[in-house]
PDB file of C-alpha atoms in Angstrom:
ATOM      1  CA  UNK E   1       0.000   0.000   0.000  1.00 44.00           C
ATOM      2  CA  UNK E   2       1.474   3.381  -1.014  1.00 47.00           C
ATOM      3  CA  UNK E   3       1.934   6.110   1.577  1.00 47.00           C
ATOM      4  CA  UNK E   4      -0.712   8.321  -0.074  1.00 48.00           C
ATOM      5  CA  UNK E   5      -3.303   5.544  -0.170  1.00 43.00           C
ATOM      6  CA  UNK E   6      -2.550   4.614   3.428  1.00 46.00           C
ATOM      7  CA  UNK E   7      -3.060   8.216   4.574  1.00 46.00           C
ATOM      8  CA  UNK E   8      -6.397   8.418   2.745  1.00 45.00           C
ATOM      9  CA  UNK E   9      -7.508   5.068   4.192  1.00 45.00           C
ATOM     10  CA  UNK E  10      -6.539   5.996   7.751  1.00 51.00           C
ATOM     11  CA  UNK E  11      -8.224   9.395   7.441  1.00 50.00           C
ATOM     12  CA  UNK E  12     -11.454   7.750   6.316  1.00 47.00           C
ATOM     13  CA  UNK E  13     -11.360   5.282   9.197  1.00 46.00           C
ATOM     14  CA  UNK E  14     -10.673   8.083  11.694  1.00 47.00           C
ATOM     15  CA  UNK E  15     -13.728   9.998  10.520  1.00 44.00           C
ATOM     16  CA  UNK E  16     -15.831   6.871  11.060  1.00 40.00           C
ATOM     17  CA  UNK E  17     -14.394   6.362  14.569  1.00 41.00           C
ATOM     18  CA  UNK E  18     -15.294   9.809  15.846  1.00 38.00           C
ATOM     19  CA  UNK E  19     -18.855   9.768  14.510  1.00 35.00           C
ATOM     20  CA  UNK E  20     -19.843   6.206  15.395  1.00 35.00           C
ATOM     21  CA  UNK E  21     -22.760   5.625  17.774  1.00 35.00           C
ATOM     22  CA  UNK E  22     -23.623   2.019  18.486  1.00 36.00           C
ATOM     23  CA  UNK E  23     -26.955   0.767  19.753  1.00 37.00           C
ATOM     24  CA  UNK E  24     -26.581  -1.544  22.732  1.00 49.00           C
ATOM     25  CA  UNK E  25     -28.744  -3.409  25.186  1.00 73.00           C
ATOM     26  CA  UNK E  26     -27.527  -2.264  28.606  1.00 85.00           C
ATOM     27  CA  UNK E  27     -26.104   0.639  30.576  1.00 87.00           C
ATOM     28  CA  UNK E  28     -22.551  -0.100  31.734  1.00 81.00           C
ATOM     29  CA  UNK E  29     -19.181   1.332  32.769  1.00 71.00           C
ATOM     30  CA  UNK E  30     -18.294   4.407  30.726  1.00 67.00           C
ATOM     31  CA  UNK E  31     -21.875   5.516  30.060  1.00 75.00           C
ATOM     32  CA  UNK E  32     -22.857   9.021  31.057  1.00 73.00           C
ATOM     33  CA  UNK E  33     -25.997  11.144  31.099  1.00 78.00           C
ATOM     34  CA  UNK E  34     -29.380  11.694  32.683  1.00 85.00           C
ATOM     35  CA  UNK E  35     -30.468   8.064  32.341  1.00 88.00           C
ATOM     36  CA  UNK E  36     -27.420   6.967  34.336  1.00 88.00           C
ATOM     37  CA  UNK E  37     -28.110   9.651  36.968  1.00 90.00           C
ATOM     38  CA  UNK E  38     -31.683   8.366  37.328  1.00 94.00           C
ATOM     39  CA  UNK E  39     -30.385   4.836  37.895  1.00 96.00           C
ATOM     40  CA  UNK E  40     -27.936   6.132  40.490  1.00 95.00           C
ATOM     41  CA  UNK E  41     -30.592   8.169  42.326  1.00 95.00           C
ATOM     42  CA  UNK E  42     -32.800   5.129  42.656  1.00 96.00           C
ATOM     43  CA  UNK E  43     -29.878   3.081  43.942  1.00 97.00           C
ATOM     44  CA  UNK E  44     -29.262   5.859  46.487  1.00 96.00           C
ATOM     45  CA  UNK E  45     -32.930   5.756  47.512  1.00 96.00           C
ATOM     46  CA  UNK E  46     -32.531   2.050  48.170  1.00 97.00           C
ATOM     47  CA  UNK E  47     -29.521   2.661  50.407  1.00 96.00           C
ATOM     48  CA  UNK E  48     -26.670   1.826  48.074  1.00 96.00           C
ATOM     49  CA  UNK E  49     -23.461   3.852  48.328  1.00 93.00           C
ATOM     50  CA  UNK E  50     -23.244   5.598  44.968  1.00 92.00           C
ATOM     51  CA  UNK E  51     -23.124   9.228  43.793  1.00 91.00           C
ATOM     52  CA  UNK E  52     -25.815  10.412  41.371  1.00 90.00           C
ATOM     53  CA  UNK E  53     -23.291  12.130  39.102  1.00 86.00           C
ATOM     54  CA  UNK E  54     -24.450  10.651  35.801  1.00 83.00           C
ATOM     55  CA  UNK E  55     -21.151   8.819  35.321  1.00 78.00           C
ATOM     56  CA  UNK E  56     -21.390   5.011  35.313  1.00 80.00           C
ATOM     57  CA  UNK E  57     -18.140   4.060  37.042  1.00 78.00           C
ATOM     58  CA  UNK E  58     -16.870   1.186  39.219  1.00 78.00           C
ATOM     59  CA  UNK E  59     -18.884   2.294  42.278  1.00 87.00           C
ATOM     60  CA  UNK E  60     -22.101   2.217  40.258  1.00 90.00           C
ATOM     61  CA  UNK E  61     -21.193  -1.220  38.920  1.00 87.00           C
ATOM     62  CA  UNK E  62     -20.753  -2.557  42.449  1.00 91.00           C
ATOM     63  CA  UNK E  63     -24.041  -1.008  43.587  1.00 94.00           C
ATOM     64  CA  UNK E  64     -25.840  -2.557  40.610  1.00 95.00           C
ATOM     65  CA  UNK E  65     -24.295  -5.961  41.386  1.00 94.00           C
ATOM     66  CA  UNK E  66     -25.455  -5.716  45.001  1.00 96.00           C
ATOM     67  CA  UNK E  67     -28.971  -4.782  43.881  1.00 97.00           C
ATOM     68  CA  UNK E  68     -29.049  -7.631  41.372  1.00 96.00           C
ATOM     69  CA  UNK E  69     -27.929 -10.161  43.992  1.00 96.00           C
ATOM     70  CA  UNK E  70     -30.599  -8.951  46.385  1.00 96.00           C
ATOM     71  CA  UNK E  71     -33.275  -9.379  43.702  1.00 96.00           C
ATOM     72  CA  UNK E  72     -32.105 -12.764  42.444  1.00 96.00           C
ATOM     73  CA  UNK E  73     -30.867 -11.377  39.127  1.00 95.00           C
ATOM     74  CA  UNK E  74     -27.606 -12.186  37.394  1.00 93.00           C
ATOM     75  CA  UNK E  75     -25.043 -10.014  39.174  1.00 93.00           C
ATOM     76  CA  UNK E  76     -23.126  -8.786  36.132  1.00 90.00           C
ATOM     77  CA  UNK E  77     -23.167  -5.064  36.959  1.00 91.00           C
ATOM     78  CA  UNK E  78     -24.961  -4.239  33.704  1.00 90.00           C
ATOM     79  CA  UNK E  79     -28.313  -2.465  33.742  1.00 93.00           C
ATOM     80  CA  UNK E  80     -30.218  -4.382  31.096  1.00 91.00           C
ATOM     81  CA  UNK E  81     -33.976  -4.597  30.630  1.00 92.00           C
ATOM     82  CA  UNK E  82     -34.625  -6.901  33.607  1.00 94.00           C
ATOM     83  CA  UNK E  83     -32.462  -4.934  36.041  1.00 96.00           C
ATOM     84  CA  UNK E  84     -33.805  -1.594  34.809  1.00 95.00           C
ATOM     85  CA  UNK E  85     -37.411  -2.749  35.250  1.00 95.00           C
ATOM     86  CA  UNK E  86     -36.741  -4.171  38.723  1.00 96.00           C
ATOM     87  CA  UNK E  87     -34.950  -0.991  39.792  1.00 97.00           C
ATOM     88  CA  UNK E  88     -37.144   1.700  38.259  1.00 95.00           C
ATOM     89  CA  UNK E  89     -40.424  -0.077  37.614  1.00 95.00           C
ATOM     90  CA  UNK E  90     -40.643   0.867  33.931  1.00 93.00           C
ATOM     91  CA  UNK E  91     -39.405  -0.246  30.540  1.00 91.00           C
ATOM     92  CA  UNK E  92     -35.828   0.578  29.666  1.00 88.00           C
ATOM     93  CA  UNK E  93     -35.230   3.284  27.039  1.00 83.00           C
ATOM     94  CA  UNK E  94     -33.113   2.706  23.953  1.00 74.00           C
ATOM     95  CA  UNK E  95     -29.483   2.726  25.036  1.00 69.00           C
ATOM     96  CA  UNK E  96     -26.868   4.362  22.837  1.00 62.00           C
ATOM     97  CA  UNK E  97     -23.160   4.560  23.442  1.00 57.00           C
ATOM     98  CA  UNK E  98     -20.883   7.112  21.794  1.00 56.00           C
ATOM     99  CA  UNK E  99     -17.130   6.918  21.841  1.00 60.00           C
ATOM    100  CA  UNK E 100     -15.985   8.456  25.122  1.00 69.00           C
ATOM    101  CA  UNK E 101     -12.827  10.450  25.754  1.00 72.00           C
ATOM    102  CA  UNK E 102     -10.847   7.461  26.973  1.00 81.00           C
ATOM    103  CA  UNK E 103     -11.771   5.433  23.889  1.00 85.00           C
ATOM    104  CA  UNK E 104     -10.674   8.322  21.678  1.00 81.00           C
ATOM    105  CA  UNK E 105      -7.353   8.448  23.523  1.00 86.00           C
ATOM    106  CA  UNK E 106      -6.788   4.713  23.010  1.00 91.00           C
ATOM    107  CA  UNK E 107      -7.695   4.854  19.317  1.00 89.00           C
ATOM    108  CA  UNK E 108      -5.568   7.937  18.694  1.00 88.00           C
ATOM    109  CA  UNK E 109      -2.601   6.477  20.579  1.00 93.00           C
ATOM    110  CA  UNK E 110      -2.858   3.148  18.764  1.00 94.00           C
ATOM    111  CA  UNK E 111      -2.358   4.898  15.428  1.00 93.00           C
ATOM    112  CA  UNK E 112       0.986   6.348  16.482  1.00 93.00           C
ATOM    113  CA  UNK E 113       2.689   2.979  16.041  1.00 96.00           C
ATOM    114  CA  UNK E 114       1.485   1.829  12.618  1.00 95.00           C
ATOM    115  CA  UNK E 115       4.478   0.245  10.917  1.00 96.00           C
ATOM    116  CA  UNK E 116       6.357  -0.663  14.107  1.00 98.00           C
ATOM    117  CA  UNK E 117       7.839  -4.139  13.503  1.00 98.00           C
ATOM    118  CA  UNK E 118       6.720  -7.273  15.294  1.00 98.00           C
ATOM    119  CA  UNK E 119       9.142  -8.551  17.927  1.00 98.00           C
ATOM    120  CA  UNK E 120       8.280 -11.626  19.978  1.00 97.00           C
ATOM    121  CA  UNK E 121       8.132 -10.471  23.598  1.00 97.00           C
ATOM    122  CA  UNK E 122       8.330  -6.845  22.484  1.00 98.00           C
ATOM    123  CA  UNK E 123       6.742  -4.231  24.725  1.00 98.00           C
ATOM    124  CA  UNK E 124       8.104  -0.921  23.375  1.00 97.00           C
ATOM    125  CA  UNK E 125       7.853   1.141  20.165  1.00 98.00           C
ATOM    126  CA  UNK E 126      11.126  -0.417  19.007  1.00 98.00           C
ATOM    127  CA  UNK E 127       9.145  -3.634  18.517  1.00 98.00           C
ATOM    128  CA  UNK E 128       5.850  -5.082  19.807  1.00 98.00           C
ATOM    129  CA  UNK E 129       4.173  -8.428  20.074  1.00 98.00           C
ATOM    130  CA  UNK E 130       0.362  -8.379  20.096  1.00 98.00           C
ATOM    131  CA  UNK E 131      -0.299  -8.161  23.831  1.00 98.00           C
ATOM    132  CA  UNK E 132       2.731  -5.967  24.457  1.00 98.00           C
ATOM    133  CA  UNK E 133       1.342  -3.468  21.968  1.00 98.00           C
ATOM    134  CA  UNK E 134      -2.145  -3.473  23.487  1.00 98.00           C
ATOM    135  CA  UNK E 135      -0.760  -3.141  26.999  1.00 97.00           C
ATOM    136  CA  UNK E 136       1.480  -0.232  25.960  1.00 98.00           C
ATOM    137  CA  UNK E 137      -1.332   1.670  24.197  1.00 97.00           C
ATOM    138  CA  UNK E 138      -3.785   1.260  27.070  1.00 95.00           C
ATOM    139  CA  UNK E 139      -1.154   2.268  29.633  1.00 94.00           C
ATOM    140  CA  UNK E 140      -0.806   5.559  27.765  1.00 91.00           C
ATOM    141  CA  UNK E 141      -4.511   6.109  28.499  1.00 88.00           C
ATOM    142  CA  UNK E 142      -4.048   5.209  32.167  1.00 87.00           C
ATOM    143  CA  UNK E 143      -5.453   1.678  31.904  1.00 90.00           C
ATOM    144  CA  UNK E 144      -3.078  -1.061  33.012  1.00 92.00           C
ATOM    145  CA  UNK E 145      -3.653  -4.499  31.531  1.00 95.00           C
ATOM    146  CA  UNK E 146      -1.940  -7.844  32.147  1.00 96.00           C
ATOM    147  CA  UNK E 147       0.986  -8.769  29.921  1.00 96.00           C
ATOM    148  CA  UNK E 148      -0.406 -11.686  27.907  1.00 97.00           C
ATOM    149  CA  UNK E 149      -3.367 -12.081  25.555  1.00 97.00           C
ATOM    150  CA  UNK E 150      -4.953 -14.889  27.575  1.00 96.00           C
ATOM    151  CA  UNK E 151      -4.761 -12.795  30.766  1.00 96.00           C
ATOM    152  CA  UNK E 152      -6.175  -9.745  28.956  1.00 97.00           C
ATOM    153  CA  UNK E 153      -9.062 -11.953  27.840  1.00 97.00           C
ATOM    154  CA  UNK E 154     -10.102 -12.196  31.489  1.00 94.00           C
ATOM    155  CA  UNK E 155     -10.367  -8.405  31.905  1.00 94.00           C
ATOM    156  CA  UNK E 156     -13.532  -6.316  31.644  1.00 90.00           C
ATOM    157  CA  UNK E 157     -16.629  -8.015  30.294  1.00 90.00           C
ATOM    158  CA  UNK E 158     -17.641  -9.795  27.110  1.00 92.00           C
ATOM    159  CA  UNK E 159     -19.112  -7.769  24.229  1.00 90.00           C
ATOM    160  CA  UNK E 160     -21.201  -9.290  21.400  1.00 90.00           C
ATOM    161  CA  UNK E 161     -19.843  -8.681  17.914  1.00 91.00           C
ATOM    162  CA  UNK E 162     -22.969  -6.674  17.097  1.00 86.00           C
ATOM    163  CA  UNK E 163     -22.163  -4.214  19.924  1.00 85.00           C
ATOM    164  CA  UNK E 164     -18.437  -3.695  19.343  1.00 90.00           C
ATOM    165  CA  UNK E 165     -17.195  -0.154  19.928  1.00 87.00           C
ATOM    166  CA  UNK E 166     -13.896   1.516  19.168  1.00 87.00           C
ATOM    167  CA  UNK E 167     -11.439   0.714  21.939  1.00 93.00           C
ATOM    168  CA  UNK E 168     -12.772  -2.780  22.665  1.00 94.00           C
ATOM    169  CA  UNK E 169     -10.259  -5.615  22.752  1.00 98.00           C
ATOM    170  CA  UNK E 170     -10.743  -8.300  20.098  1.00 98.00           C
ATOM    171  CA  UNK E 171      -9.282 -11.773  20.563  1.00 98.00           C
ATOM    172  CA  UNK E 172      -8.255 -14.610  18.297  1.00 98.00           C
ATOM    173  CA  UNK E 173      -7.126 -18.202  18.620  1.00 96.00           C
ATOM    174  CA  UNK E 174      -4.092 -18.413  16.340  1.00 94.00           C
ATOM    175  CA  UNK E 175      -1.028 -20.479  17.214  1.00 87.00           C
ATOM    176  CA  UNK E 176      -2.642 -22.216  20.195  1.00 85.00           C
ATOM    177  CA  UNK E 177      -6.099 -22.862  21.626  1.00 85.00           C
ATOM    178  CA  UNK E 178      -7.728 -20.027  23.538  1.00 92.00           C
ATOM    179  CA  UNK E 179      -6.919 -16.331  23.363  1.00 97.00           C
ATOM    180  CA  UNK E 180      -3.453 -16.248  21.791  1.00 97.00           C
ATOM    181  CA  UNK E 181      -3.731 -12.996  19.822  1.00 98.00           C
ATOM    182  CA  UNK E 182      -5.296  -9.616  20.653  1.00 98.00           C
ATOM    183  CA  UNK E 183      -6.002  -6.354  18.876  1.00 98.00           C
ATOM    184  CA  UNK E 184      -7.884  -3.090  19.403  1.00 97.00           C
ATOM    185  CA  UNK E 185     -11.190  -2.586  17.606  1.00 94.00           C
ATOM    186  CA  UNK E 186     -11.370   0.635  15.600  1.00 90.00           C
ATOM    187  CA  UNK E 187     -14.900   0.565  14.238  1.00 86.00           C
ATOM    188  CA  UNK E 188     -16.376  -0.226  10.829  1.00 84.00           C
ATOM    189  CA  UNK E 189     -15.230  -3.849  11.130  1.00 91.00           C
ATOM    190  CA  UNK E 190     -11.539  -2.941  11.445  1.00 94.00           C
ATOM    191  CA  UNK E 191      -9.001  -3.512  14.202  1.00 96.00           C
ATOM    192  CA  UNK E 192      -5.353  -2.651  14.767  1.00 96.00           C
ATOM    193  CA  UNK E 193      -2.839  -5.184  16.009  1.00 98.00           C
ATOM    194  CA  UNK E 194       0.799  -6.198  16.077  1.00 98.00           C
ATOM    195  CA  UNK E 195       0.845  -9.172  13.732  1.00 96.00           C
ATOM    196  CA  UNK E 196       3.860 -11.411  13.212  1.00 95.00           C
ATOM    197  CA  UNK E 197       3.714 -10.888   9.449  1.00 95.00           C
ATOM    198  CA  UNK E 198       3.086  -7.142   9.164  1.00 95.00           C
ATOM    199  CA  UNK E 199       3.904  -5.531  12.498  1.00 97.00           C
ATOM    200  CA  UNK E 200       1.445  -2.918  13.776  1.00 97.00           C
ATOM    201  CA  UNK E 201      -1.191  -2.702  11.073  1.00 96.00           C
ATOM    202  CA  UNK E 202      -4.928  -2.475  10.442  1.00 95.00           C
ATOM    203  CA  UNK E 203      -6.927  -5.566   9.510  1.00 96.00           C
ATOM    204  CA  UNK E 204     -10.545  -6.522   8.978  1.00 95.00           C
ATOM    205  CA  UNK E 205     -12.485  -8.807  11.305  1.00 96.00           C
ATOM    206  CA  UNK E 206     -14.272 -10.162   8.250  1.00 93.00           C
ATOM    207  CA  UNK E 207     -11.132 -11.245   6.388  1.00 96.00           C
ATOM    208  CA  UNK E 208     -10.883 -14.959   5.699  1.00 96.00           C
ATOM    209  CA  UNK E 209      -8.037 -15.439   8.168  1.00 97.00           C
ATOM    210  CA  UNK E 210      -9.057 -13.224  11.081  1.00 97.00           C
ATOM    211  CA  UNK E 211     -12.730 -14.077  10.741  1.00 96.00           C
ATOM    212  CA  UNK E 212     -11.952 -17.778  11.036  1.00 96.00           C
ATOM    213  CA  UNK E 213      -9.973 -17.460  14.280  1.00 97.00           C
ATOM    214  CA  UNK E 214     -11.935 -14.695  16.049  1.00 98.00           C
ATOM    215  CA  UNK E 215     -13.178 -15.854  19.450  1.00 97.00           C
ATOM    216  CA  UNK E 216     -14.666 -12.749  21.084  1.00 97.00           C
ATOM    217  CA  UNK E 217     -14.222  -9.282  22.506  1.00 97.00           C
ATOM    218  CA  UNK E 218     -13.893  -7.637  25.901  1.00 95.00           C
ATOM    219  CA  UNK E 219     -14.612  -4.078  27.039  1.00 92.00           C
ATOM    220  CA  UNK E 220     -12.241  -2.766  29.684  1.00 90.00           C
ATOM    221  CA  UNK E 221     -13.253   0.919  29.854  1.00 79.00           C
TER     222      UNK E 221
END
């Protein structure tokens, strides 16, 4: 790919990243707004220790889990239809998630290393392996992940392919069973990763190779 074509391609993808809004089925960590504040106020009314600041953070997640356990619901910390109805006594509104500031930081930072060569065990811009690259990029955004792909696969919570958002981690089973490769989802079906054949580069989830070994995604912010 020529330099000019690559610049045009990356510019197009960037425009898609910063305008994407994905429909989803639950309120969760990273969401903000009046709907979140309403959830928090009701949790407060029920005696849970959470601030009604409209920012769905770790404290809200723990309060939701406690409420779910008390009501015999799955304690996943997500406010889906069942939890929303049990908490507020009404049907849940349509939930939309836009790319937040932290996601933008991760996506922007990830692009700084396109072309860096693959180095097995590499953890710096002089050479990355897949998980070393992801860990380095997220650390720049203040999020500290484990060193290996399989350990990173245990972080955050699972995200269906239909609800992927920029900044999610995408995992693949390549040279061994389980999560042995990881990348960062960019939106529009694309992800960025440190591959052994091309170094840090952008690929498509729907390509014949990556599509065949994709095993799932996790959201960690």
